[in-house]
Amino acid sequence: RSRLCTEASAELFDENSPRIRRDIIRIIAQYLDSQGYTSSKVTLYDEANVKQQHENNYISDVVRLRAAIVDGEWTEVDRICSSTYLKDKKHILYNVYKQQYLELIEDHESQKAFATLNKHLKPLESQQSFQGEFRDLCYLLTTKSIQDAPAFRNWDGVSSSREKLAEYLQNILEFEIVGRESEHQHMMPNRLTALLRQAVAYQIESCQYHSDAIPLVPTILTDYAPVVVPNTEQHSFIGHLGNIKCTAYVGQCGRHVASGSSDNTIRVWDTETSECVATLRGHTARIWDICVDRTGSTLVSASGDGTVKIWDIRDLNKPQCTSTVVTENSGDVYSVSLNPLESHIIMAGYDRTIRLYDRVTGRIVQTFHGHELSVAHAVSNPLGNLIISGSKDQTVKFWDIMSGTCVKSLRSHLGEVTSVATSDSGMLLLSSSKDNSNRLWDLRSLKQLHRYKGHQNTSKNFIRSSFIGDSLVVGGSEDGIVYIWDRESTKIVQRLSGHQGIVYDAKWNPKRGILCSASDDWTLKTWWFDPSNSDMPGPHFSTQPGGLRLPYD
């Protein structure tokens, strides 16, 4: 789909502009007032006025600086420049000292001019306006008039030069005095709500899929993403020389996707062209799991060689392994994930231990012991205070991240637990097990809500499941099919056939509206909703919160 909307980039406006900052404060204050939060509005203005007083003092300094330059009061100019925050103080001082120097040359004060040149201008030579200007300033000590130097042929006297300098310095000062005009500009009623509606309309318009009815957006805490049921294979990604155990999108936009394979490599693919754009080599055994930070700049991989590697993938032409985490006698590392702040890495594996690695210090800062068998998967809850793990000992355990103690254990599964995942809201937990079931739990009460069946998960494989938005659950299967269930009814709403082997993992990207699956057949596939494929169910939009209408409803 072509993009008709302007991209929401930082170039649209300067968020640090004093005028923009004041506009934001006025908009927030207007909303607080309209909702009856008068005291909060007063507090906001009181705090903002402290900064405003600093800005008022700054304006006063700018005005006095201009007057001092025009009057030639250089002692006052030096005092203002030394006491006031200036955007480029060295450049400003260079121009001020240059003016003083030229006036001394004009008055034939050669000794004072020479002292100014050595004491003030020479240390600031790098600030000269153009190459050779400082050389001409030195040359002036030997000339009869300022106009004899090539750089100053247009010198038209002290008064005119001071006016030009004052005007030039005012233009380059950081604070834009004209920005204060926004305080007197009329503001439309309900400005915040209007801007939010425009933002949501932009998100809807730039979305991959559209409905005939205007959707009612239930929350503005996350970008709008319609619930869709993929029905068609979009691309097949071929290049790995072994089965693909895991997949993860590179950043939130979904332009690239990464995959980890038993051929000991991680590959990064372009989701639009299906081309491999980078291959990460360094592990000496299969890749069990990978994760990528929200910006798409760092990838973390867990391997059967007992290590976790951290990769810098900002430049996909030259990906670099920046760190390798080695734990003694740990065996295979099956799981790797990031905490919500992305400051720590959670790793777990064959040695039944979960470890918390600090990315800043480069050290293991906490270990969690208690599982009786190897840990297949471990993630953080959205608040970041708990780690949730699933193990071959058929349990799901909850760990306090500060003390390292197990605070709760679930034993409902009848087989090895192969994955755990939390919903975006942090209220729900999804677990997969080799008892042929995926189970949904309420994280507040830790009660089981639903059980999803129909797929196959019994053998020696790590088959994982995850959420698609708030309405769907997706998971792999040993029969080579990607299964999608309605979260509330537990009915299967889609079976995606195409893989020729076990499907280990499937991940959804709301920005692109695509599902990516990793398989034992050495391929990665993406799936999307094709409206021309009328034989298969696809998106069922709703104008009510909750979003999904099933084909059989």
Coordinates of C-alpha atoms in Angstrom, one line a residue:
R1 CA 0.0 0.0 0.0
S2 CA 1.4 3.4 -0.9
R3 CA 2.0 5.9 1.8
L4 CA 0.1 9.2 1.3
C5 CA 0.8 10.5 4.8
T6 CA 3.8 12.5 5.9
E7 CA 6.0 10.4 8.1
A8 CA 5.9 11.3 11.8
S9 CA 9.6 12.3 12.0
A10 CA 11.6 14.6 14.3
E11 CA 12.0 17.0 11.4
L12 CA 8.4 18.2 11.6
F13 CA 9.1 20.5 14.6
D14 CA 11.8 21.1 17.1
E15 CA 10.6 19.7 20.4
N16 CA 13.2 21.7 22.3
S17 CA 12.1 25.0 20.8
P18 CA 11.0 27.4 23.6
R19 CA 7.9 28.3 21.7
I20 CA 6.9 24.6 21.2
R21 CA 7.5 23.9 24.9
R22 CA 5.2 26.8 25.9
D23 CA 2.6 25.6 23.4
I24 CA 2.6 22.2 25.0
I25 CA 2.3 23.6 28.5
R26 CA -0.7 25.8 27.4
I27 CA -2.4 22.8 25.7
I28 CA -2.0 20.6 28.8
A29 CA -3.2 23.4 31.1
Q30 CA -6.3 23.9 28.9
Y31 CA -7.1 20.2 29.1
L32 CA -6.6 20.1 32.9
D33 CA -8.9 23.1 33.2
S34 CA -11.6 21.6 31.0
Q35 CA -11.6 18.4 33.2
G36 CA -11.9 20.4 36.4
Y37 CA -8.2 19.9 37.6
T38 CA -7.8 23.5 38.5
S39 CA -5.2 23.0 41.2
S40 CA -3.1 20.9 38.9
K41 CA -3.3 23.6 36.2
V42 CA -2.1 26.2 38.7
T43 CA 0.7 24.0 39.8
L44 CA 1.8 23.4 36.2
Y45 CA 1.9 27.1 35.5
D46 CA 3.7 27.8 38.8
E47 CA 6.5 25.3 37.8
A48 CA 6.6 26.6 34.2
N49 CA 6.9 30.2 35.4
V50 CA 10.2 29.3 37.2
K51 CA 11.6 28.4 33.8
Q52 CA 9.9 31.5 32.3
Q53 CA 11.7 33.7 34.8
H54 CA 15.1 32.3 33.6
E55 CA 14.0 33.0 30.0
N56 CA 13.0 36.6 30.9
N57 CA 16.4 37.2 32.5
Y58 CA 18.0 35.8 29.3
I59 CA 16.0 38.2 27.2
S60 CA 17.2 41.1 29.4
D61 CA 20.8 40.0 28.9
V62 CA 20.4 39.8 25.2
V63 CA 19.0 43.4 25.1
R64 CA 21.8 44.7 27.3
L65 CA 24.4 42.9 25.2
R66 CA 23.2 44.6 22.1
A67 CA 23.2 48.0 23.8
A68 CA 26.7 47.4 25.2
I69 CA 28.1 46.5 21.8
V70 CA 26.6 49.5 20.1
D71 CA 28.0 51.8 22.9
G72 CA 31.4 50.1 22.9
E73 CA 31.2 49.2 26.5
W74 CA 33.4 46.2 26.2
T75 CA 33.8 45.6 29.9
E76 CA 30.0 45.1 30.2
V77 CA 30.0 42.9 27.1
D78 CA 32.6 40.6 28.7
R79 CA 30.6 40.5 31.9
I80 CA 27.4 39.5 30.1
C81 CA 29.1 36.9 28.0
S82 CA 30.7 35.3 31.0
S83 CA 27.5 35.2 33.1
T84 CA 24.9 34.2 30.5
Y85 CA 24.4 30.8 28.9
L86 CA 25.2 31.2 25.2
K87 CA 24.7 28.6 22.5
D88 CA 28.2 29.2 21.0
K89 CA 30.2 31.3 23.4
K90 CA 33.5 30.9 21.8
H91 CA 32.2 32.0 18.4
I92 CA 30.5 35.0 20.0
L93 CA 33.6 36.0 22.0
Y94 CA 35.8 35.7 18.9
N95 CA 33.5 38.2 17.1
V96 CA 33.5 40.6 20.1
Y97 CA 37.3 40.5 20.4
K98 CA 37.6 41.0 16.6
Q99 CA 35.5 44.1 16.8
Q100 CA 37.6 45.5 19.7
Y101 CA 40.8 44.7 17.8
L102 CA 39.6 46.5 14.6
E103 CA 38.6 49.5 16.6
L104 CA 42.1 49.6 18.2
I105 CA 43.7 49.4 14.7
E106 CA 41.4 52.2 13.6
D107 CA 42.6 54.3 16.5
H108 CA 46.3 53.4 15.7
E109 CA 46.6 51.7 19.2
S110 CA 49.1 49.2 17.9
Q111 CA 50.4 47.9 21.3
K112 CA 46.9 47.3 22.7
A113 CA 45.8 45.8 19.4
F114 CA 48.8 43.4 19.5
A115 CA 47.9 42.4 23.1
T116 CA 44.3 41.7 22.1
L117 CA 45.4 39.6 19.2
N118 CA 47.7 37.4 21.3
K119 CA 45.6 37.2 24.5
H120 CA 42.1 36.8 23.1
L121 CA 42.0 36.2 19.3
K122 CA 44.9 33.7 19.0
P123 CA 43.3 31.1 21.3
L124 CA 40.0 31.4 19.3
E125 CA 41.6 31.2 15.9
S126 CA 39.5 28.1 15.1
Q127 CA 36.4 30.3 15.3
Q128 CA 37.4 32.5 12.4
S129 CA 34.6 33.2 9.9
F130 CA 36.5 32.0 6.9
Q131 CA 40.0 30.5 6.1
G132 CA 42.6 33.3 6.2
E133 CA 40.7 35.8 8.3
F134 CA 43.1 35.5 11.2
R135 CA 46.0 36.0 8.8
D136 CA 44.5 39.2 7.6
L137 CA 43.9 40.3 11.2
C138 CA 47.7 39.9 11.8
Y139 CA 48.5 41.7 8.6
L140 CA 46.5 44.8 9.9
L141 CA 49.4 45.5 12.4
T142 CA 51.6 46.5 9.4
T143 CA 49.0 48.5 7.3
K144 CA 48.0 52.1 7.3
S145 CA 44.3 51.5 7.2
I146 CA 41.9 48.6 7.8
Q147 CA 40.8 48.6 4.2
D148 CA 44.3 47.5 3.1
A149 CA 43.6 44.0 4.3
P150 CA 41.7 41.9 1.7
A151 CA 39.2 40.6 4.2
F152 CA 38.3 44.0 5.5
R153 CA 38.0 46.1 2.3
N154 CA 34.4 46.8 3.1
W155 CA 35.1 48.2 6.5
D156 CA 32.8 51.3 6.8
G157 CA 33.6 52.6 10.3
V158 CA 33.2 51.8 13.9
S159 CA 29.5 52.7 14.4
S160 CA 28.3 50.7 11.4
S161 CA 30.5 47.8 12.3
R162 CA 29.1 47.7 15.9
E163 CA 25.5 47.7 14.6
K164 CA 26.2 44.8 12.2
L165 CA 27.9 42.9 15.0
A166 CA 25.0 43.5 17.5
E167 CA 22.5 42.4 14.8
Y168 CA 24.6 39.3 13.9
L169 CA 25.0 38.1 17.6
Q170 CA 21.3 38.6 18.4
N171 CA 20.4 36.3 15.4
I172 CA 22.6 33.5 16.5
L173 CA 21.7 33.4 20.2
E174 CA 19.9 30.3 21.3
F175 CA 16.7 31.9 22.6
E176 CA 14.3 33.1 20.0
I177 CA 12.7 36.2 21.4
V178 CA 10.0 36.1 18.7
G179 CA 8.8 32.8 20.1
R180 CA 7.1 34.6 23.0
E181 CA 4.5 35.8 20.5
S182 CA 2.8 32.3 20.9
E183 CA 1.7 33.4 24.4
H184 CA -0.8 35.8 22.9
Q185 CA -1.9 33.5 20.1
H186 CA -5.5 32.3 20.2
M187 CA -5.8 28.6 21.0
M188 CA -8.8 26.5 19.7
P189 CA -11.0 24.8 22.3
N190 CA -10.2 21.2 23.2
R191 CA -6.8 21.4 21.5
L192 CA -5.3 18.3 23.1
T193 CA -8.3 16.1 22.1
A194 CA -8.2 17.5 18.6
L195 CA -4.5 16.7 18.2
L196 CA -5.0 13.2 19.6
R197 CA -7.8 12.6 17.1
Q198 CA -5.5 13.7 14.3
A199 CA -2.8 11.4 15.5
V200 CA -5.2 8.4 15.7
A201 CA -6.5 9.3 12.2
Y202 CA -2.9 9.3 10.9
Q203 CA -2.3 5.8 12.5
I204 CA -5.5 4.5 10.9
E205 CA -4.7 6.0 7.5
S206 CA -1.2 4.7 7.4
C207 CA -2.2 1.2 8.6
Q208 CA -1.7 -1.9 6.4
Y209 CA -5.4 -2.9 6.6
H210 CA -8.6 -0.8 6.5
S211 CA -12.2 -1.5 7.4
D212 CA -15.3 0.1 5.8
A213 CA -16.5 1.3 9.2
I214 CA -14.6 3.9 11.2
P215 CA -13.1 1.9 14.1
L216 CA -13.5 3.0 17.7
V217 CA -10.1 3.0 19.2
P218 CA -10.2 1.6 22.8
T219 CA -6.8 3.1 24.0
I220 CA -4.3 5.7 22.9
L221 CA -1.5 4.3 25.0
T222 CA -0.4 2.2 22.0
D223 CA -0.6 2.9 18.3
Y224 CA -3.7 1.7 16.5
A225 CA -3.4 -1.7 15.0
P226 CA -6.5 -3.6 13.7
V227 CA -7.0 -7.2 14.5
V228 CA -6.5 -9.2 11.3
V229 CA -6.4 -12.9 10.7
P230 CA -3.6 -13.7 8.1
N231 CA -4.9 -16.1 5.4
T232 CA -2.1 -16.2 2.8
E233 CA 1.6 -16.9 2.5
Q234 CA 3.3 -13.7 1.6
H235 CA 7.0 -14.6 1.3
S236 CA 9.3 -17.6 1.9
F237 CA 12.8 -16.8 3.1
I238 CA 15.3 -19.4 1.9
G239 CA 19.0 -19.5 2.8
H240 CA 19.5 -21.3 6.1
L241 CA 21.2 -24.7 6.0
G242 CA 19.4 -26.1 8.9
N243 CA 16.1 -25.9 10.8
I244 CA 15.0 -22.5 12.1
K245 CA 14.3 -22.5 15.8
C246 CA 13.3 -18.9 16.4
T247 CA 12.4 -15.6 14.9
A248 CA 12.2 -11.9 16.0
Y249 CA 11.4 -8.6 14.3
V250 CA 14.2 -6.1 14.0
G251 CA 12.7 -3.1 15.7
Q252 CA 9.0 -2.3 15.9
C253 CA 8.4 -1.2 12.3
G254 CA 8.8 -4.7 10.9
R255 CA 10.9 -3.9 7.9
H256 CA 13.4 -6.6 8.8
V257 CA 13.1 -9.9 10.6
A258 CA 15.8 -12.1 12.1
S259 CA 16.0 -15.9 12.4
G260 CA 18.2 -18.3 14.4
S261 CA 19.0 -21.7 12.9
S262 CA 20.7 -25.0 13.6
D263 CA 23.3 -24.0 11.0
N264 CA 24.8 -21.9 13.8
T265 CA 23.9 -18.6 12.2
I266 CA 21.5 -15.8 12.6
R267 CA 20.1 -14.2 9.4
V268 CA 18.4 -10.8 8.9
W269 CA 15.8 -10.6 6.1
D270 CA 14.0 -7.8 4.3
T271 CA 10.3 -8.5 4.9
E272 CA 9.3 -6.8 1.6
T273 CA 11.8 -8.5 -0.7
S274 CA 12.5 -11.7 1.3
E275 CA 16.2 -11.1 0.6
C276 CA 18.9 -11.9 3.3
V277 CA 20.6 -8.6 4.1
A278 CA 22.9 -9.8 6.9
T279 CA 24.3 -13.1 8.3
L280 CA 25.7 -13.1 11.9
R281 CA 28.3 -15.8 12.4
G282 CA 30.2 -16.6 15.6
H283 CA 28.3 -19.3 17.4
T284 CA 29.6 -22.8 17.2
A285 CA 26.3 -24.6 17.8
R286 CA 22.6 -24.1 17.0
I287 CA 20.8 -21.0 17.8
W288 CA 17.9 -21.7 20.2
D289 CA 16.5 -18.2 20.7
I290 CA 17.0 -14.6 19.8
C291 CA 15.5 -11.2 20.8
V292 CA 15.9 -7.6 19.5
D293 CA 15.5 -4.3 21.3
R294 CA 12.7 -1.9 20.4
T295 CA 15.0 0.3 18.3
G296 CA 16.3 -2.6 16.2
S297 CA 19.9 -1.7 17.0
T298 CA 20.8 -4.7 19.2
L299 CA 20.2 -8.4 18.8
V300 CA 20.9 -11.0 21.5
S301 CA 21.3 -14.7 20.7
A302 CA 21.3 -17.8 22.8
S303 CA 23.1 -20.9 21.5
G304 CA 23.8 -24.6 22.2
D305 CA 27.5 -23.6 22.6
G306 CA 26.6 -22.3 26.1
T307 CA 27.0 -18.6 25.2
V308 CA 24.9 -15.6 24.7
K309 CA 26.1 -13.1 22.2
I310 CA 25.2 -9.4 21.9
W311 CA 25.3 -8.0 18.4
D312 CA 25.3 -4.4 17.1
I313 CA 23.1 -4.4 14.0
R314 CA 22.6 -0.7 13.4
D315 CA 24.5 -1.1 10.2
L316 CA 23.3 -4.3 8.6
N317 CA 26.1 -4.1 6.1
K318 CA 28.6 -4.6 9.0
P319 CA 27.0 -6.3 12.0
Q320 CA 29.3 -6.7 14.9
C321 CA 29.4 -9.0 17.9
T322 CA 30.1 -6.6 20.8
S323 CA 30.0 -9.0 23.7
T324 CA 29.9 -12.7 24.5
V325 CA 28.4 -13.9 27.8
V326 CA 30.0 -17.2 28.9
T327 CA 28.7 -19.2 31.9
E328 CA 30.8 -22.1 33.1
N329 CA 29.3 -25.6 32.7
S330 CA 25.9 -24.1 31.8
G331 CA 25.3 -26.3 28.7
D332 CA 22.8 -25.1 26.1
V333 CA 21.2 -21.7 26.5
Y334 CA 17.6 -22.2 25.4
S335 CA 16.1 -18.8 26.1
V336 CA 17.1 -15.1 26.0
S337 CA 14.9 -12.0 26.4
L338 CA 15.2 -8.4 27.5
N339 CA 13.5 -6.8 30.5
P340 CA 11.1 -3.9 29.9
L341 CA 13.8 -1.2 30.3
E342 CA 16.1 -3.2 28.0
S343 CA 18.9 -2.7 30.5
H344 CA 19.2 -6.4 31.5
I345 CA 19.2 -9.7 29.6
I346 CA 17.3 -12.7 31.0
M347 CA 18.9 -16.0 30.0
A348 CA 18.0 -19.6 30.9
G349 CA 18.8 -23.1 29.7
Y350 CA 20.0 -26.7 30.3
D351 CA 21.6 -26.1 33.7
R352 CA 18.1 -25.4 35.3
T353 CA 19.3 -21.8 36.2
I354 CA 18.0 -18.4 35.1
R355 CA 20.5 -15.6 35.0
L356 CA 20.0 -11.8 34.9
Y357 CA 22.8 -10.0 33.0
D358 CA 23.4 -6.3 33.4
R359 CA 24.2 -4.8 30.0
V360 CA 25.9 -1.7 31.5
T361 CA 28.3 -3.5 33.9
G362 CA 28.7 -6.6 31.8
R363 CA 28.1 -8.9 34.7
I364 CA 25.6 -11.5 36.0
V365 CA 23.8 -9.6 38.8
Q366 CA 21.2 -12.2 39.8
T367 CA 20.7 -16.0 39.5
F368 CA 17.4 -17.9 40.1
H369 CA 17.5 -21.6 41.2
G370 CA 14.6 -23.9 41.8
H371 CA 13.6 -25.7 38.6
E372 CA 14.2 -29.4 38.7
L373 CA 14.9 -29.7 35.0
S374 CA 16.2 -27.5 32.2
V375 CA 14.4 -24.1 31.7
A376 CA 12.9 -23.8 28.2
H377 CA 11.9 -20.2 28.3
A378 CA 12.1 -17.2 30.7
V379 CA 10.6 -13.6 30.3
S380 CA 10.0 -10.6 32.4
N381 CA 6.5 -9.3 33.2
P382 CA 5.7 -5.9 31.8
L383 CA 6.3 -4.2 35.1
G384 CA 9.8 -5.6 35.3
N385 CA 9.6 -6.9 38.9
L386 CA 9.0 -10.6 38.1
I387 CA 10.6 -13.2 35.9
I388 CA 8.3 -15.9 34.6
S389 CA 9.9 -19.2 33.5
G390 CA 8.7 -22.4 31.9
S391 CA 10.6 -25.7 32.4
K392 CA 10.8 -29.3 31.4
D393 CA 9.8 -30.1 35.0
Q394 CA 6.2 -29.2 33.8
T395 CA 6.0 -26.0 36.0
V396 CA 5.7 -22.3 35.4
K397 CA 7.5 -20.4 38.1
F398 CA 7.4 -16.7 39.2
W399 CA 10.6 -15.1 40.6
D400 CA 11.1 -11.9 42.5
I401 CA 13.8 -10.1 40.5
M402 CA 15.4 -8.4 43.5
S403 CA 15.6 -11.3 46.0
G404 CA 15.9 -14.1 43.4
T405 CA 13.4 -16.2 45.2
C406 CA 10.5 -18.2 43.7
V407 CA 7.2 -16.6 44.8
K408 CA 4.8 -18.9 43.0
S409 CA 4.7 -22.1 41.0
L410 CA 2.0 -23.4 38.6
R411 CA 1.8 -27.1 38.1
S412 CA -1.3 -27.6 35.8
H413 CA 0.5 -28.7 32.7
L414 CA 0.9 -32.4 32.0
G415 CA 4.0 -32.1 29.9
E416 CA 7.1 -30.0 29.6
V417 CA 6.5 -26.3 29.4
T418 CA 8.0 -25.0 26.1
S419 CA 7.2 -21.3 26.2
V420 CA 5.7 -18.5 28.3
A421 CA 4.5 -15.1 27.0
T422 CA 2.7 -12.1 28.6
S423 CA 0.1 -9.9 27.0
D424 CA 0.8 -6.2 26.3
S425 CA -1.5 -5.2 29.1
G426 CA 0.5 -7.4 31.6
M427 CA -2.7 -9.0 32.8
L428 CA -2.5 -12.3 31.0
L429 CA 0.1 -15.1 30.7
L430 CA 0.2 -17.7 27.8
S431 CA 2.0 -21.0 28.3
S432 CA 2.8 -23.8 25.9
S433 CA 3.4 -27.4 26.8
K434 CA 4.1 -30.8 25.4
D435 CA 0.6 -31.9 26.6
N436 CA -0.8 -30.6 23.3
S437 CA -2.1 -27.4 24.9
N438 CA -1.5 -23.7 25.2
R439 CA -3.0 -22.2 28.3
L440 CA -4.1 -18.7 29.3
W441 CA -3.7 -17.5 32.8
D442 CA -4.9 -14.4 34.8
L443 CA -1.7 -13.0 36.2
R444 CA -3.5 -11.3 39.0
S445 CA -5.3 -14.4 40.4
L446 CA -3.0 -16.9 38.7
K447 CA -6.2 -18.8 37.7
Q448 CA -6.4 -20.7 34.4
L449 CA -8.8 -18.9 32.0
H450 CA -8.7 -20.9 28.8
R451 CA -7.0 -23.9 27.0
Y452 CA -6.2 -23.9 23.3
K453 CA -6.1 -27.3 21.5
G454 CA -6.0 -28.7 18.0
H455 CA -2.3 -28.5 17.3
Q456 CA 0.4 -31.0 18.1
N457 CA 3.2 -30.5 20.7
T458 CA 4.4 -33.7 22.3
S459 CA 7.9 -34.6 20.9
K460 CA 11.3 -33.3 21.7
N461 CA 10.8 -29.8 20.3
F462 CA 10.5 -26.3 21.7
I463 CA 7.2 -25.2 20.1
R464 CA 6.2 -21.7 21.2
S465 CA 3.0 -19.6 21.2
S466 CA 2.3 -15.9 21.6
F467 CA -0.4 -13.2 21.3
I468 CA -1.7 -11.4 18.3
G469 CA -3.0 -8.2 19.7
D470 CA -5.7 -8.5 22.4
S471 CA -8.0 -10.9 20.6
L472 CA -5.9 -13.8 19.1
V473 CA -3.4 -16.4 20.1
V474 CA -0.9 -18.0 17.6
G475 CA 1.4 -21.0 17.9
G476 CA 3.4 -23.5 16.0
S477 CA 2.7 -27.2 15.6
E478 CA 4.5 -30.5 14.8
D479 CA 2.1 -31.0 11.8
G480 CA 3.7 -28.0 10.0
I481 CA 0.6 -25.8 10.4
V482 CA 0.5 -22.3 12.1
Y483 CA -2.6 -22.3 14.3
I484 CA -4.5 -19.1 15.3
W485 CA -7.1 -19.2 18.0
D486 CA -9.7 -16.7 19.2
R487 CA -8.5 -15.7 22.7
E488 CA -11.9 -15.8 24.3
S489 CA -13.8 -18.5 22.5
T490 CA -10.7 -20.7 22.1
K491 CA -11.9 -21.7 18.7
I492 CA -9.4 -22.1 15.8
V493 CA -10.0 -19.2 13.4
Q494 CA -7.1 -20.0 11.0
R495 CA -4.8 -22.8 9.9
L496 CA -1.9 -21.6 7.8
S497 CA -0.5 -24.5 5.7
G498 CA 2.7 -24.2 3.7
H499 CA 5.6 -25.4 5.8
Q500 CA 6.9 -28.9 5.1
G501 CA 8.1 -29.5 8.7
I502 CA 7.5 -28.6 12.3
V503 CA 6.6 -25.0 13.0
Y504 CA 8.6 -23.9 16.1
D505 CA 7.8 -20.3 16.4
A506 CA 5.5 -17.6 15.1
K507 CA 5.6 -13.8 15.8
W508 CA 3.1 -11.1 14.9
N509 CA 4.1 -7.5 13.8
P510 CA 1.2 -5.0 14.2
K511 CA 2.8 -2.3 12.2
R512 CA 3.1 -4.4 9.0
G513 CA 0.1 -6.7 9.7
I514 CA 2.2 -9.8 9.0
L515 CA 2.9 -13.0 10.9
C516 CA 6.3 -14.7 10.6
S517 CA 6.8 -18.4 11.3
A518 CA 10.0 -20.5 11.7
S519 CA 10.1 -24.1 10.7
D520 CA 12.0 -27.4 10.6
D521 CA 11.9 -27.2 6.8
W522 CA 14.8 -24.6 6.8
T523 CA 12.5 -21.8 5.8
L524 CA 11.0 -18.7 7.4
K525 CA 7.6 -17.6 6.0
T526 CA 5.5 -14.4 6.4
W527 CA 1.7 -14.5 6.2
W528 CA -0.7 -11.7 5.5
F529 CA -4.4 -11.1 4.8
D530 CA -5.1 -11.2 1.1
P531 CA -8.7 -9.9 0.5
S532 CA -8.8 -11.7 -2.9
N533 CA -8.5 -15.0 -1.0
S534 CA -12.2 -15.2 -0.2
D535 CA -12.1 -18.9 0.6
M536 CA -10.2 -18.2 3.8
P537 CA -11.3 -16.1 6.8
G538 CA -9.4 -12.9 7.2
P539 CA -9.9 -9.7 9.2
H540 CA -13.2 -9.0 10.8
F541 CA -13.2 -5.5 12.0
S542 CA -15.4 -4.2 14.7
T543 CA -16.4 -0.6 15.7
Q544 CA -16.5 -1.7 19.3
P545 CA -13.6 -2.2 21.7
G546 CA -12.5 -5.8 21.6
G547 CA -12.2 -5.7 17.9
L548 CA -12.7 -9.1 16.4
R549 CA -15.8 -10.6 14.9
L550 CA -15.3 -14.3 14.0
P551 CA -16.6 -15.7 10.7
Y552 CA -19.1 -17.9 12.5
D553 CA -20.4 -15.3 14.9

